[in-house]
Coordinates of C-alpha atoms in Angstrom, one line a residue:
M1 CA -5.4 9.8 -11.3
P2 CA -3.3 6.7 -10.8
L3 CA -4.5 4.5 -7.9
I4 CA -2.4 1.7 -6.5
V5 CA -3.8 -0.6 -3.8
L6 CA -1.5 -2.8 -1.7
K7 CA -3.0 -5.4 0.5
G8 CA -1.3 -8.3 2.4
L9 CA -2.6 -11.7 1.7
R10 CA -2.1 -12.1 5.5
G11 CA -0.6 -9.9 8.2
G12 CA 3.1 -9.4 8.5
V13 CA 4.1 -9.6 4.9
G14 CA 5.5 -6.0 4.8
T15 CA 2.6 -4.2 3.1
T16 CA 3.0 -0.9 5.0
S17 CA 6.8 -0.7 4.6
T18 CA 6.5 -1.4 0.9
T19 CA 3.8 1.2 0.5
I20 CA 6.0 3.8 2.2
A21 CA 9.0 2.9 0.1
L22 CA 7.0 2.8 -3.2
A23 CA 5.5 6.2 -2.5
R24 CA 8.9 7.7 -1.6
Q25 CA 10.3 6.4 -4.9
F26 CA 7.5 8.0 -6.9
N27 CA 8.1 11.1 -4.9
Q28 CA 11.8 11.0 -5.8
Q29 CA 10.8 10.9 -9.4
N30 CA 9.0 14.2 -8.9
K31 CA 5.5 12.8 -8.6
E32 CA 2.9 14.0 -6.1
V33 CA 1.8 11.1 -3.8
L34 CA -0.7 10.5 -1.1
I35 CA -0.7 7.4 1.1
I36 CA -4.1 6.4 2.6
D37 CA -4.1 3.9 5.4
N38 CA -6.8 1.7 6.9
C39 CA -4.8 -0.3 9.5
T40 CA -6.6 -0.2 12.8
E41 CA -3.2 -0.8 14.6
N42 CA -1.8 2.5 13.3
I43 CA 1.4 1.0 11.8
L44 CA 1.8 3.7 9.2
S45 CA 2.1 6.5 11.8
F46 CA 5.0 4.8 13.4
Y47 CA 7.2 5.7 10.5
F48 CA 6.3 9.4 10.8
P49 CA 6.8 10.5 14.5
E50 CA 6.8 14.2 13.6
Q51 CA 3.4 14.1 12.1
Q52 CA 1.0 17.0 12.9
K53 CA -1.5 16.6 15.8
N54 CA -4.6 16.6 13.6
L55 CA -7.2 13.8 14.0
P56 CA -6.4 10.7 12.0
L57 CA -8.8 9.4 9.3
S58 CA -10.7 7.1 11.6
Q59 CA -11.4 9.8 14.1
A60 CA -12.3 12.3 11.4
L61 CA -14.9 9.8 10.1
L62 CA -16.3 9.1 13.6
K63 CA -16.4 12.8 14.6
E64 CA -17.6 13.9 11.1
T65 CA -14.8 16.4 10.7
P66 CA -13.3 17.3 7.2
I67 CA -11.0 14.4 6.1
E68 CA -8.6 16.7 4.3
E69 CA -7.6 18.3 7.6
S70 CA -6.2 14.9 8.6
I71 CA -3.6 14.9 5.8
F72 CA 0.0 15.9 6.7
Y73 CA 3.1 16.4 4.7
Y74 CA 6.2 14.2 5.4
R75 CA 8.1 16.2 2.7
P76 CA 7.1 18.3 -0.3
H77 CA 4.6 16.5 -2.5
Y78 CA 4.5 13.4 -0.2
Q79 CA 1.3 13.4 1.8
I80 CA 0.1 10.9 4.5
L81 CA -3.4 10.1 5.7
P82 CA -3.0 7.7 8.6
F83 CA -6.0 5.7 9.8
G84 CA -5.1 6.0 13.5
L85 CA -5.4 3.5 16.4
V86 CA -8.9 2.2 16.6
N87 CA -10.5 -0.2 19.1
M88 CA -12.9 -3.0 18.0
K89 CA -16.0 -1.1 19.0
D90 CA -15.1 2.0 16.9
N91 CA -13.9 0.0 14.0
L92 CA -17.3 -1.9 14.0
L93 CA -19.1 1.4 14.0
L94 CA -17.1 2.6 11.0
Q95 CA -17.6 -0.6 9.1
L96 CA -21.4 -0.3 9.6
S97 CA -21.7 3.5 9.2
F98 CA -23.2 4.7 5.9
S99 CA -22.2 8.2 6.6
A100 CA -18.5 7.2 7.1
K101 CA -18.6 5.4 3.7
Q102 CA -20.3 8.4 2.1
S103 CA -17.8 10.9 3.6
L104 CA -14.8 8.8 2.5
S105 CA -16.2 8.4 -1.0
H106 CA -16.9 12.1 -1.2
F107 CA -13.4 13.0 0.0
L108 CA -11.7 10.7 -2.5
T109 CA -13.8 11.8 -5.4
T110 CA -13.2 15.5 -4.6
F111 CA -9.4 14.9 -4.0
I112 CA -9.1 13.2 -7.4
Q113 CA -10.8 16.0 -9.1
L114 CA -8.6 18.6 -7.5
H115 CA -5.4 16.6 -7.8
P116 CA -5.7 14.6 -11.0
N117 CA -2.0 13.9 -11.3
T118 CA -1.4 12.8 -7.7
I119 CA -0.6 9.0 -7.3
I120 CA -2.7 7.6 -4.5
L121 CA -1.4 4.5 -2.7
M122 CA -3.9 2.7 -0.4
D123 CA -2.3 0.5 2.3
L124 CA -5.1 -1.9 3.2
Q125 CA -5.1 -4.4 6.0
H126 CA -5.7 -8.0 5.1
T127 CA -8.9 -8.4 7.1
Q128 CA -12.3 -7.7 5.7
D129 CA -13.2 -4.1 5.2
T130 CA -16.2 -2.2 3.8
L131 CA -14.9 1.4 3.8
F132 CA -12.3 0.9 1.1
T133 CA -13.6 -2.2 -0.8
P134 CA -15.4 -0.1 -3.5
W135 CA -12.0 1.4 -4.4
I136 CA -10.2 -1.9 -4.9
E137 CA -11.9 -2.5 -8.3
K138 CA -11.0 1.1 -9.4
A139 CA -7.3 0.5 -8.8
D140 CA -5.0 0.8 -11.8
V141 CA -2.7 -1.6 -10.0
F142 CA -3.8 -3.9 -7.1
L143 CA -0.8 -5.6 -5.5
T144 CA -1.5 -8.6 -3.2
M145 CA 1.6 -8.9 -1.0
V146 CA 2.9 -12.4 -0.2
I147 CA 5.9 -14.2 1.1
A148 CA 7.1 -17.4 -0.6
E149 CA 5.9 -19.8 2.1
S150 CA 3.2 -22.3 2.9
N151 CA 0.8 -20.0 4.6
C152 CA 0.6 -17.7 1.6
H153 CA 0.5 -20.7 -0.7
I154 CA -2.6 -22.0 0.9
R155 CA -4.3 -18.6 0.8
L156 CA -3.3 -18.0 -2.8
N157 CA -5.0 -21.3 -3.8
Q158 CA -8.2 -20.1 -2.2
H159 CA -8.0 -16.6 -3.5
T160 CA -10.2 -15.1 -6.3
F161 CA -8.2 -12.7 -8.4
I162 CA -9.7 -9.5 -10.0
E163 CA -8.7 -7.4 -12.9
N164 CA -5.5 -5.5 -12.5
E165 CA -4.5 -7.6 -9.5
Y166 CA -0.9 -8.9 -9.3
V167 CA 0.9 -11.0 -6.7
L168 CA 4.0 -9.2 -5.3
I169 CA 6.5 -11.4 -3.6
N170 CA 8.2 -9.7 -0.7
Q171 CA 11.1 -10.6 1.6
F172 CA 12.4 -13.2 -0.9
R173 CA 15.6 -15.0 0.1
A174 CA 17.5 -16.4 -2.9
T175 CA 19.4 -18.7 -0.5
S176 CA 16.3 -20.3 0.8
Q177 CA 15.3 -23.5 -0.9
I178 CA 11.7 -23.3 0.2
H179 CA 11.4 -19.8 -1.2
Q180 CA 12.9 -21.0 -4.4
D181 CA 10.5 -24.0 -4.6
F182 CA 7.4 -21.9 -4.0
Y183 CA 8.4 -19.3 -6.5
Q184 CA 9.1 -21.8 -9.2
F185 CA 5.8 -23.6 -8.4
W186 CA 3.9 -20.3 -8.6
Q187 CA 5.5 -19.5 -11.9
A188 CA 3.9 -22.7 -13.3
T189 CA 0.4 -21.7 -12.1
S190 CA -2.0 -19.1 -13.4
F191 CA -1.3 -16.7 -10.6
P192 CA -0.7 -13.2 -12.0
L193 CA 2.8 -12.7 -10.6
C194 CA 4.3 -9.2 -10.6
P195 CA 7.6 -9.4 -12.6
V196 CA 9.4 -7.6 -9.9
I197 CA 10.5 -9.5 -6.7
L198 CA 11.4 -7.7 -3.5
H199 CA 14.3 -9.5 -1.8
Q200 CA 14.9 -9.5 2.0
D201 CA 17.1 -6.6 2.9
E202 CA 18.4 -5.7 6.4
A203 CA 18.1 -2.0 5.3
S204 CA 14.3 -2.4 5.4
L205 CA 14.3 -3.5 9.0
E206 CA 16.8 -0.8 9.9
A207 CA 14.7 1.8 8.2
C208 CA 11.7 0.7 10.3
A209 CA 13.7 0.9 13.5
S210 CA 14.9 4.4 12.5
R211 CA 11.3 5.4 11.6
L212 CA 12.2 6.5 8.1
P213 CA 11.1 5.6 4.6
L214 CA 13.7 3.2 3.1
Y215 CA 15.0 5.7 0.5
D216 CA 15.7 8.3 3.3
Y217 CA 17.5 5.7 5.4
R218 CA 19.7 4.2 2.7
A219 CA 19.2 5.3 -0.9
N220 CA 21.8 3.0 -2.4
C221 CA 20.6 -0.4 -1.0
M222 CA 19.5 -3.3 -3.2
L223 CA 15.8 -3.0 -2.1
V224 CA 15.6 0.6 -3.2
E225 CA 16.7 -0.5 -6.7
E226 CA 14.0 -3.1 -6.7
I227 CA 11.4 -0.6 -5.6
S228 CA 12.6 1.7 -8.4
Q229 CA 12.0 -1.2 -10.8
L230 CA 8.5 -1.6 -9.3
T231 CA 7.7 2.1 -9.9
Q232 CA 8.7 1.8 -13.6
W233 CA 6.6 -1.3 -14.0
C234 CA 3.6 0.6 -12.5
F235 CA 4.2 3.5 -14.9
S236 CA 4.0 1.0 -17.8
L237 CA 0.6 -0.2 -16.5
F238 CA -0.6 3.4 -16.1
E239 CA 0.4 4.2 -19.7
R240 CA -1.2 1.0 -21.0
K241 CA -4.5 1.9 -19.3
E242 CA -4.4 5.4 -20.6
G243 CA -4.0 4.0 -24.1
Q244 CA -7.1 1.8 -23.9
P245 CA -10.1 3.1 -25.8

């Protein structure tokens, strides 16, 4: 069971849109995918307005209903498990709830056993979380999303990296001198940079406005090609891990 975790180093770096695009690219390559979300602002659901009316993950955990009933299909072999809109009180209850952690862990363990070939992508918010933290270290690939700017630079220098964690640069502008400067500086550091860079592309903003995954909005744009390169790089890491004794 390949597990990919994507988490923004800060908010607004494009983690959700990248997760959706990456999952869609795996799906296009005939892979089963499941996106699991933990954004309390319910950003993931915005992209899928035709989703079924079942309870989102957060409400399933609060009401102790079966989590698998919250999954819906965007298209064949492309499944979505949105977190749902959550207020601060309910989010605090979830973070402190032992039963919620136990239910989520049981669901994920069972799902992995039943669907061993499904690629799971976790779209995690940048704030502290206790529900999904245990799964970060189990990730085959942990992508920390950044933009080449000073805010992310400061945070990277205070960040502790774990095994299988890579820095994925998003919204890169080749014509921006500051983007170029930060990228070149990061290359000279010990930061584990992902070899694929995602450039800024108007198609990504247009896809969001159209409430569609990038591939379904414009399959021939530059960013889709870069996302395709990212999937191939992930496949190479999966194969490397499978080959380990």
